[in-house]
């Protein structure tokens, strides 16, 4: 089982609130990712990081921001949540070297509902 | 057009059946192919990982890649109710490259 943890697992909040979704991994992986997953749709990459102080936007435009101050921690923040942000958010990590770099290990996800 | 196409199902089979799950893709540069299994309210977990064309077997699971047809398959033999989950295919052009996921196929195995 992958050692990557997301909190909270479920979150229901009102429009306009600021929220932070937490993601931590204990595998020492340099690469970390945030995906958005909606029912019946493919995973969409919204942010990724190749190491401390490195963050990039993914393919899907997102109003969220991320930070990477520590290797093991990759939080995602929404400054002002809207109903359109309702989705499942998945965090993942992967190795940087070796022949298993493509394998991403996922957390259990945070299911966000914005009312 | 999506780079990776996967029939979302749902697919319902009786226990013991052989299940075939498939993905097609359009980019011939993909070389690394994965199948992830995602149980309800959980994150995806890696099931099979293959490089280039050919078959790979692991217990009741067989992954097959046909690069000439741009088609990958996952076969599940003697399916069990515990196999009920969503199966996602994913692929990448190179080591450490971005993963492109299919929509996922929802599988239900009935006792």
PDB file of C-alpha atoms in Angstrom:
ATOM      1  CA  UNK A   1       0.000   0.000   0.000  1.00  0.00           C
ATOM      2  CA  UNK A   2       1.277   3.438  -0.970  1.00  0.00           C
ATOM      3  CA  UNK A   3       2.350   5.782   1.819  1.00  0.00           C
ATOM      4  CA  UNK A   4       0.596   8.872   0.578  1.00  0.00           C
ATOM      5  CA  UNK A   5      -2.056  10.564   2.633  1.00  0.00           C
ATOM      6  CA  UNK A   6      -4.702  13.113   1.862  1.00  0.00           C
ATOM      7  CA  UNK A   7      -6.800  15.106   4.291  1.00  0.00           C
ATOM      8  CA  UNK A   8      -9.600  15.775   4.627  1.00  0.00           C
ATOM      9  CA  UNK A   9     -11.261  12.829   2.865  1.00  0.00           C
ATOM     10  CA  UNK A  10     -14.537  14.721   2.505  1.00  0.00           C
ATOM     11  CA  UNK A  11     -15.224  18.435   2.663  1.00  0.00           C
ATOM     12  CA  UNK A  12     -18.469  20.371   2.269  1.00  0.00           C
ATOM     13  CA  UNK A  13     -18.102  24.133   2.349  1.00  0.00           C
ATOM     14  CA  UNK A  14     -19.878  27.289   1.295  1.00  0.00           C
ATOM     15  CA  UNK A  15     -19.055  29.489  -1.666  1.00  0.00           C
ATOM     16  CA  UNK A  16     -16.273  31.986  -1.106  1.00  0.00           C
ATOM     17  CA  UNK A  17     -14.421  30.038   1.575  1.00  0.00           C
ATOM     18  CA  UNK A  18     -10.667  29.508   1.416  1.00  0.00           C
ATOM     19  CA  UNK A  19      -9.632  25.863   1.665  1.00  0.00           C
ATOM     20  CA  UNK A  20      -6.414  23.874   1.690  1.00  0.00           C
ATOM     21  CA  UNK A  21      -6.263  20.222   0.718  1.00  0.00           C
ATOM     22  CA  UNK A  22      -3.351  18.436   2.333  1.00  0.00           C
ATOM     23  CA  UNK A  23      -1.151  15.783   0.748  1.00  0.00           C
ATOM     24  CA  UNK A  24       1.845  14.084   2.346  1.00  0.00           C
ATOM     25  CA  UNK A  25       4.012  11.158   1.279  1.00  0.00           C
ATOM     26  CA  UNK A  26       6.650   9.243   3.196  1.00  0.00           C
ATOM     27  CA  UNK A  27       8.346   7.575   0.232  1.00  0.00           C
ATOM     28  CA  UNK A  28      10.853  10.357  -0.397  1.00  0.00           C
ATOM     29  CA  UNK A  29       9.545  10.912  -3.919  1.00  0.00           C
ATOM     30  CA  UNK A  30      10.637  14.131  -5.608  1.00  0.00           C
ATOM     31  CA  UNK A  31       7.731  14.251  -8.056  1.00  0.00           C
ATOM     32  CA  UNK A  32       4.228  15.008  -6.856  1.00  0.00           C
ATOM     33  CA  UNK A  33       0.969  15.665  -8.700  1.00  0.00           C
ATOM     34  CA  UNK A  34      -2.575  16.898  -8.220  1.00  0.00           C
ATOM     35  CA  UNK A  35      -5.373  15.528 -10.403  1.00  0.00           C
ATOM     36  CA  UNK A  36      -9.023  16.371 -10.671  1.00  0.00           C
ATOM     37  CA  UNK A  37     -11.403  13.473 -11.245  1.00  0.00           C
ATOM     38  CA  UNK A  38     -15.069  13.820 -12.145  1.00  0.00           C
ATOM     39  CA  UNK A  39     -17.463  10.847 -12.554  1.00  0.00           C
ATOM     40  CA  UNK A  40     -16.986   9.065 -15.867  1.00  0.00           C
ATOM     41  CA  UNK A  41     -14.117  11.334 -16.859  1.00  0.00           C
ATOM     42  CA  UNK A  42     -10.396  10.780 -17.140  1.00  0.00           C
ATOM     43  CA  UNK A  43      -8.016  12.142 -14.535  1.00  0.00           C
ATOM     44  CA  UNK A  44      -6.925  15.670 -15.402  1.00  0.00           C
ATOM     45  CA  UNK A  45      -3.559  16.934 -14.210  1.00  0.00           C
ATOM     46  CA  UNK A  46      -3.926  20.358 -12.586  1.00  0.00           C
ATOM     47  CA  UNK A  47      -0.527  20.815 -10.874  1.00  0.00           C
ATOM     48  CA  UNK A  48       2.783  19.033 -10.553  1.00  0.00           C
ATOM     49  CA  UNK A  49       6.114  19.468  -8.842  1.00  0.00           C
ATOM     50  CA  UNK A  50       9.537  18.012  -9.575  1.00  0.00           C
ATOM     51  CA  UNK A  51      10.953  18.905  -6.187  1.00  0.00           C
ATOM     52  CA  UNK A  52      11.170  21.520  -3.461  1.00  0.00           C
ATOM     53  CA  UNK A  53      10.341  25.032  -4.692  1.00  0.00           C
ATOM     54  CA  UNK A  54       9.296  23.648  -8.092  1.00  0.00           C
ATOM     55  CA  UNK A  55       5.640  23.871  -9.146  1.00  0.00           C
ATOM     56  CA  UNK A  56       4.010  23.835 -12.575  1.00  0.00           C
ATOM     57  CA  UNK A  57       0.479  24.065 -13.884  1.00  0.00           C
ATOM     58  CA  UNK A  58      -0.947  20.997 -15.542  1.00  0.00           C
ATOM     59  CA  UNK A  59      -3.119  20.570 -18.602  1.00  0.00           C
ATOM     60  CA  UNK A  60      -6.402  21.503 -17.002  1.00  0.00           C
ATOM     61  CA  UNK A  61      -6.758  25.127 -16.071  1.00  0.00           C
ATOM     62  CA  UNK A  62      -7.414  25.475 -12.374  1.00  0.00           C
ATOM     63  CA  UNK A  63      -7.922  28.406 -10.058  1.00  0.00           C
ATOM     64  CA  UNK A  64      -6.106  26.527  -7.319  1.00  0.00           C
ATOM     65  CA  UNK A  65      -2.506  27.084  -6.274  1.00  0.00           C
ATOM     66  CA  UNK A  66       0.092  24.744  -4.819  1.00  0.00           C
ATOM     67  CA  UNK A  67       3.312  25.012  -2.863  1.00  0.00           C
ATOM     68  CA  UNK A  68       6.244  22.662  -2.273  1.00  0.00           C
ATOM     69  CA  UNK A  69       8.306  23.800   0.675  1.00  0.00           C
ATOM     70  CA  UNK A  70       9.128  20.295   1.877  1.00  0.00           C
ATOM     71  CA  UNK A  71       9.690  17.154  -0.173  1.00  0.00           C
ATOM     72  CA  UNK A  72       6.970  15.217   1.602  1.00  0.00           C
ATOM     73  CA  UNK A  73       4.261  17.895   1.547  1.00  0.00           C
ATOM     74  CA  UNK A  74       2.292  19.273  -1.439  1.00  0.00           C
ATOM     75  CA  UNK A  75      -0.800  21.221  -0.346  1.00  0.00           C
ATOM     76  CA  UNK A  76      -3.387  22.618  -2.758  1.00  0.00           C
ATOM     77  CA  UNK A  77      -5.235  25.849  -1.946  1.00  0.00           C
ATOM     78  CA  UNK A  78      -8.411  27.407  -3.280  1.00  0.00           C
ATOM     79  CA  UNK A  79      -8.626  31.065  -2.246  1.00  0.00           C
ATOM     80  CA  UNK A  80     -12.351  31.370  -2.915  1.00  0.00           C
ATOM     81  CA  UNK A  81     -14.254  28.153  -3.508  1.00  0.00           C
ATOM     82  CA  UNK A  82     -17.103  28.040  -6.025  1.00  0.00           C
ATOM     83  CA  UNK A  83     -19.636  25.304  -6.909  1.00  0.00           C
ATOM     84  CA  UNK A  84     -17.665  24.660 -10.123  1.00  0.00           C
ATOM     85  CA  UNK A  85     -14.795  23.433  -7.916  1.00  0.00           C
ATOM     86  CA  UNK A  86     -16.906  20.514  -6.721  1.00  0.00           C
ATOM     87  CA  UNK A  87     -14.919  17.409  -7.661  1.00  0.00           C
ATOM     88  CA  UNK A  88     -12.617  14.693  -6.376  1.00  0.00           C
ATOM     89  CA  UNK A  89      -8.990  15.771  -5.975  1.00  0.00           C
ATOM     90  CA  UNK A  90      -6.298  13.104  -6.114  1.00  0.00           C
ATOM     91  CA  UNK A  91      -2.686  13.548  -5.052  1.00  0.00           C
ATOM     92  CA  UNK A  92       0.070  11.295  -6.387  1.00  0.00           C
ATOM     93  CA  UNK A  93       3.834  10.909  -6.251  1.00  0.00           C
ATOM     94  CA  UNK A  94       6.495   9.091  -8.250  1.00  0.00           C
ATOM     95  CA  UNK A  95      10.195   8.304  -8.264  1.00  0.00           C
ATOM     96  CA  UNK A  96      12.667  10.403 -10.249  1.00  0.00           C
ATOM     97  CA  UNK A  97      15.176   7.686 -11.094  1.00  0.00           C
ATOM     98  CA  UNK A  98      15.130   4.042 -12.057  1.00  0.00           C
ATOM     99  CA  UNK A  99      12.820   2.058 -14.286  1.00  0.00           C
ATOM    100  CA  UNK A 100       9.610   2.743 -12.389  1.00  0.00           C
ATOM    101  CA  UNK A 101       9.442   6.502 -12.895  1.00  0.00           C
ATOM    102  CA  UNK A 102       6.122   6.247 -14.688  1.00  0.00           C
ATOM    103  CA  UNK A 103       4.412   4.579 -11.765  1.00  0.00           C
ATOM    104  CA  UNK A 104       2.411   7.079  -9.786  1.00  0.00           C
ATOM    105  CA  UNK A 105       1.203   6.249  -6.295  1.00  0.00           C
ATOM    106  CA  UNK A 106      -2.096   7.808  -5.354  1.00  0.00           C
ATOM    107  CA  UNK A 107      -3.690   8.950  -2.157  1.00  0.00           C
ATOM    108  CA  UNK A 108      -7.307   8.098  -1.348  1.00  0.00           C
ATOM    109  CA  UNK A 109      -8.513  11.490  -2.563  1.00  0.00           C
ATOM    110  CA  UNK A 110     -10.467  14.419  -1.175  1.00  0.00           C
ATOM    111  CA  UNK A 111     -14.077  14.703  -2.255  1.00  0.00           C
ATOM    112  CA  UNK A 112     -14.956  18.403  -2.258  1.00  0.00           C
ATOM    113  CA  UNK A 113     -18.476  19.801  -2.441  1.00  0.00           C
ATOM    114  CA  UNK A 114     -18.964  23.555  -2.653  1.00  0.00           C
ATOM    115  CA  UNK A 115     -22.509  24.728  -1.946  1.00  0.00           C
TER     116      UNK A 115
ATOM    117  CA  UNK B   1     -10.204  13.843 -30.169  1.00  0.00           C
ATOM    118  CA  UNK B   2      -8.943  12.323 -26.936  1.00  0.00           C
ATOM    119  CA  UNK B   3      -5.498  10.767 -26.966  1.00  0.00           C
ATOM    120  CA  UNK B   4      -6.778   7.733 -25.070  1.00  0.00           C
ATOM    121  CA  UNK B   5     -10.245   6.227 -25.470  1.00  0.00           C
ATOM    122  CA  UNK B   6     -11.777   3.791 -23.027  1.00  0.00           C
ATOM    123  CA  UNK B   7     -15.348   2.508 -22.900  1.00  0.00           C
ATOM    124  CA  UNK B   8     -16.732   3.702 -19.553  1.00  0.00           C
ATOM    125  CA  UNK B   9     -19.155   0.787 -19.238  1.00  0.00           C
ATOM    126  CA  UNK B  10     -20.607  -0.122 -16.845  1.00  0.00           C
ATOM    127  CA  UNK B  11     -19.731  -3.747 -17.470  1.00  0.00           C
ATOM    128  CA  UNK B  12     -21.506  -6.424 -15.454  1.00  0.00           C
ATOM    129  CA  UNK B  13     -20.375 -10.061 -15.525  1.00  0.00           C
ATOM    130  CA  UNK B  14     -21.105 -13.181 -13.459  1.00  0.00           C
ATOM    131  CA  UNK B  15     -18.500 -14.514 -11.067  1.00  0.00           C
ATOM    132  CA  UNK B  16     -15.976 -16.748 -12.840  1.00  0.00           C
ATOM    133  CA  UNK B  17     -16.274 -14.991 -16.194  1.00  0.00           C
ATOM    134  CA  UNK B  18     -13.313 -13.843 -18.262  1.00  0.00           C
ATOM    135  CA  UNK B  19     -13.283 -10.071 -18.491  1.00  0.00           C
ATOM    136  CA  UNK B  20     -11.705  -8.079 -21.293  1.00  0.00           C
ATOM    137  CA  UNK B  21     -11.068  -4.365 -20.819  1.00  0.00           C
ATOM    138  CA  UNK B  22      -9.648  -2.260 -23.619  1.00  0.00           C
ATOM    139  CA  UNK B  23      -8.167   1.101 -24.520  1.00  0.00           C
ATOM    140  CA  UNK B  24      -7.243   2.606 -27.841  1.00  0.00           C
ATOM    141  CA  UNK B  25      -4.875   5.486 -28.345  1.00  0.00           C
ATOM    142  CA  UNK B  26      -3.885   7.819 -31.132  1.00  0.00           C
ATOM    143  CA  UNK B  27      -0.267   8.764 -30.331  1.00  0.00           C
ATOM    144  CA  UNK B  28       2.225   6.187 -31.614  1.00  0.00           C
ATOM    145  CA  UNK B  29       4.897   7.676 -29.343  1.00  0.00           C
ATOM    146  CA  UNK B  30       3.407   6.011 -26.253  1.00  0.00           C
ATOM    147  CA  UNK B  31       5.750   3.290 -25.007  1.00  0.00           C
ATOM    148  CA  UNK B  32       4.793   2.662 -21.379  1.00  0.00           C
ATOM    149  CA  UNK B  33       1.365   1.285 -20.533  1.00  0.00           C
ATOM    150  CA  UNK B  34      -0.330   0.842 -17.201  1.00  0.00           C
ATOM    151  CA  UNK B  35      -3.566  -0.430 -15.757  1.00  0.00           C
ATOM    152  CA  UNK B  36      -4.807   1.014 -12.497  1.00  0.00           C
ATOM    153  CA  UNK B  37      -7.655  -0.313 -10.365  1.00  0.00           C
ATOM    154  CA  UNK B  38      -9.767   2.121  -8.381  1.00  0.00           C
ATOM    155  CA  UNK B  39     -12.197   0.941  -5.752  1.00  0.00           C
ATOM    156  CA  UNK B  40     -15.091   3.168  -4.776  1.00  0.00           C
ATOM    157  CA  UNK B  41     -13.966   6.107  -2.609  1.00  0.00           C
ATOM    158  CA  UNK B  42     -10.294   5.122  -2.970  1.00  0.00           C
ATOM    159  CA  UNK B  43      -7.388   6.326  -5.090  1.00  0.00           C
ATOM    160  CA  UNK B  44      -6.134   4.372  -8.115  1.00  0.00           C
ATOM    161  CA  UNK B  45      -3.603   1.607  -7.440  1.00  0.00           C
ATOM    162  CA  UNK B  46      -1.250   0.129  -9.998  1.00  0.00           C
ATOM    163  CA  UNK B  47      -2.277  -3.270 -11.305  1.00  0.00           C
ATOM    164  CA  UNK B  48      -0.073  -3.883 -14.352  1.00  0.00           C
ATOM    165  CA  UNK B  49       2.877  -2.089 -15.962  1.00  0.00           C
ATOM    166  CA  UNK B  50       4.231  -2.945 -19.403  1.00  0.00           C
ATOM    167  CA  UNK B  51       6.748  -1.518 -21.811  1.00  0.00           C
ATOM    168  CA  UNK B  52       6.229  -1.617 -25.583  1.00  0.00           C
ATOM    169  CA  UNK B  53       4.355  -4.471 -27.245  1.00  0.00           C
ATOM    170  CA  UNK B  54       3.681  -7.926 -25.871  1.00  0.00           C
ATOM    171  CA  UNK B  55       1.954  -9.690 -23.015  1.00  0.00           C
ATOM    172  CA  UNK B  56       2.490  -9.656 -19.272  1.00  0.00           C
ATOM    173  CA  UNK B  57       0.816 -12.028 -16.853  1.00  0.00           C
ATOM    174  CA  UNK B  58       0.368 -11.671 -13.104  1.00  0.00           C
ATOM    175  CA  UNK B  59      -1.889 -14.241 -11.474  1.00  0.00           C
ATOM    176  CA  UNK B  60      -5.394 -13.896 -12.923  1.00  0.00           C
ATOM    177  CA  UNK B  61      -4.464 -10.712 -14.801  1.00  0.00           C
ATOM    178  CA  UNK B  62      -2.914 -10.428 -18.271  1.00  0.00           C
ATOM    179  CA  UNK B  63      -1.974  -7.148 -19.915  1.00  0.00           C
ATOM    180  CA  UNK B  64      -1.598  -7.088 -23.666  1.00  0.00           C
ATOM    181  CA  UNK B  65      -0.159  -4.310 -25.827  1.00  0.00           C
ATOM    182  CA  UNK B  66      -0.487  -4.133 -29.611  1.00  0.00           C
ATOM    183  CA  UNK B  67       1.393  -1.034 -30.709  1.00  0.00           C
ATOM    184  CA  UNK B  68       0.711  -1.651 -34.397  1.00  0.00           C
ATOM    185  CA  UNK B  69      -3.024  -1.322 -33.718  1.00  0.00           C
ATOM    186  CA  UNK B  70      -2.614   1.234 -30.901  1.00  0.00           C
ATOM    187  CA  UNK B  71      -4.661  -1.017 -28.646  1.00  0.00           C
ATOM    188  CA  UNK B  72      -4.132  -2.316 -25.137  1.00  0.00           C
ATOM    189  CA  UNK B  73      -6.127  -4.860 -23.187  1.00  0.00           C
ATOM    190  CA  UNK B  74      -6.464  -6.183 -19.673  1.00  0.00           C
ATOM    191  CA  UNK B  75      -7.852  -9.686 -19.214  1.00  0.00           C
ATOM    192  CA  UNK B  76      -9.156 -10.932 -15.886  1.00  0.00           C
ATOM    193  CA  UNK B  77      -9.623 -14.694 -15.569  1.00  0.00           C
ATOM    194  CA  UNK B  78     -11.972 -16.308 -13.071  1.00  0.00           C
ATOM    195  CA  UNK B  79     -13.360 -12.928 -12.082  1.00  0.00           C
ATOM    196  CA  UNK B  80     -14.356 -12.421  -8.455  1.00  0.00           C
ATOM    197  CA  UNK B  81     -16.764  -9.996  -6.763  1.00  0.00           C
ATOM    198  CA  UNK B  82     -13.675  -8.385  -5.231  1.00  0.00           C
ATOM    199  CA  UNK B  83     -12.631  -7.389  -8.766  1.00  0.00           C
ATOM    200  CA  UNK B  84     -15.576  -4.986  -8.885  1.00  0.00           C
ATOM    201  CA  UNK B  85     -13.946  -1.585  -9.389  1.00  0.00           C
ATOM    202  CA  UNK B  86     -13.145   0.997 -12.028  1.00  0.00           C
ATOM    203  CA  UNK B  87     -10.180   0.099 -14.237  1.00  0.00           C
ATOM    204  CA  UNK B  88      -8.143   2.942 -15.700  1.00  0.00           C
ATOM    205  CA  UNK B  89      -5.626   2.597 -18.478  1.00  0.00           C
ATOM    206  CA  UNK B  90      -2.724   5.053 -18.556  1.00  0.00           C
ATOM    207  CA  UNK B  91       0.215   5.565 -20.859  1.00  0.00           C
ATOM    208  CA  UNK B  92       3.342   7.629 -21.249  1.00  0.00           C
ATOM    209  CA  UNK B  93       5.834   8.471 -23.991  1.00  0.00           C
ATOM    210  CA  UNK B  94       8.949   8.117 -21.878  1.00  0.00           C
ATOM    211  CA  UNK B  95      10.274   7.353 -18.410  1.00  0.00           C
ATOM    212  CA  UNK B  96       9.038  10.010 -16.029  1.00  0.00           C
ATOM    213  CA  UNK B  97       6.788  11.545 -18.655  1.00  0.00           C
ATOM    214  CA  UNK B  98       3.263  12.740 -18.188  1.00  0.00           C
ATOM    215  CA  UNK B  99       0.629  10.038 -17.799  1.00  0.00           C
ATOM    216  CA  UNK B 100      -2.424  10.193 -20.036  1.00  0.00           C
ATOM    217  CA  UNK B 101      -5.410   8.371 -18.552  1.00  0.00           C
ATOM    218  CA  UNK B 102      -8.477   6.800 -20.089  1.00  0.00           C
ATOM    219  CA  UNK B 103     -11.923   7.517 -18.638  1.00  0.00           C
ATOM    220  CA  UNK B 104     -11.994   4.244 -16.765  1.00  0.00           C
ATOM    221  CA  UNK B 105     -14.305   1.243 -17.164  1.00  0.00           C
ATOM    222  CA  UNK B 106     -16.611   0.422 -14.278  1.00  0.00           C
ATOM    223  CA  UNK B 107     -16.729  -3.346 -13.716  1.00  0.00           C
ATOM    224  CA  UNK B 108     -19.216  -5.203 -11.560  1.00  0.00           C
ATOM    225  CA  UNK B 109     -18.759  -8.932 -10.889  1.00  0.00           C
ATOM    226  CA  UNK B 110     -21.965 -10.506  -9.598  1.00  0.00           C
ATOM    227  CA  UNK B 111     -21.806 -13.529  -7.230  1.00  0.00           C
TER     228      UNK B 111
END
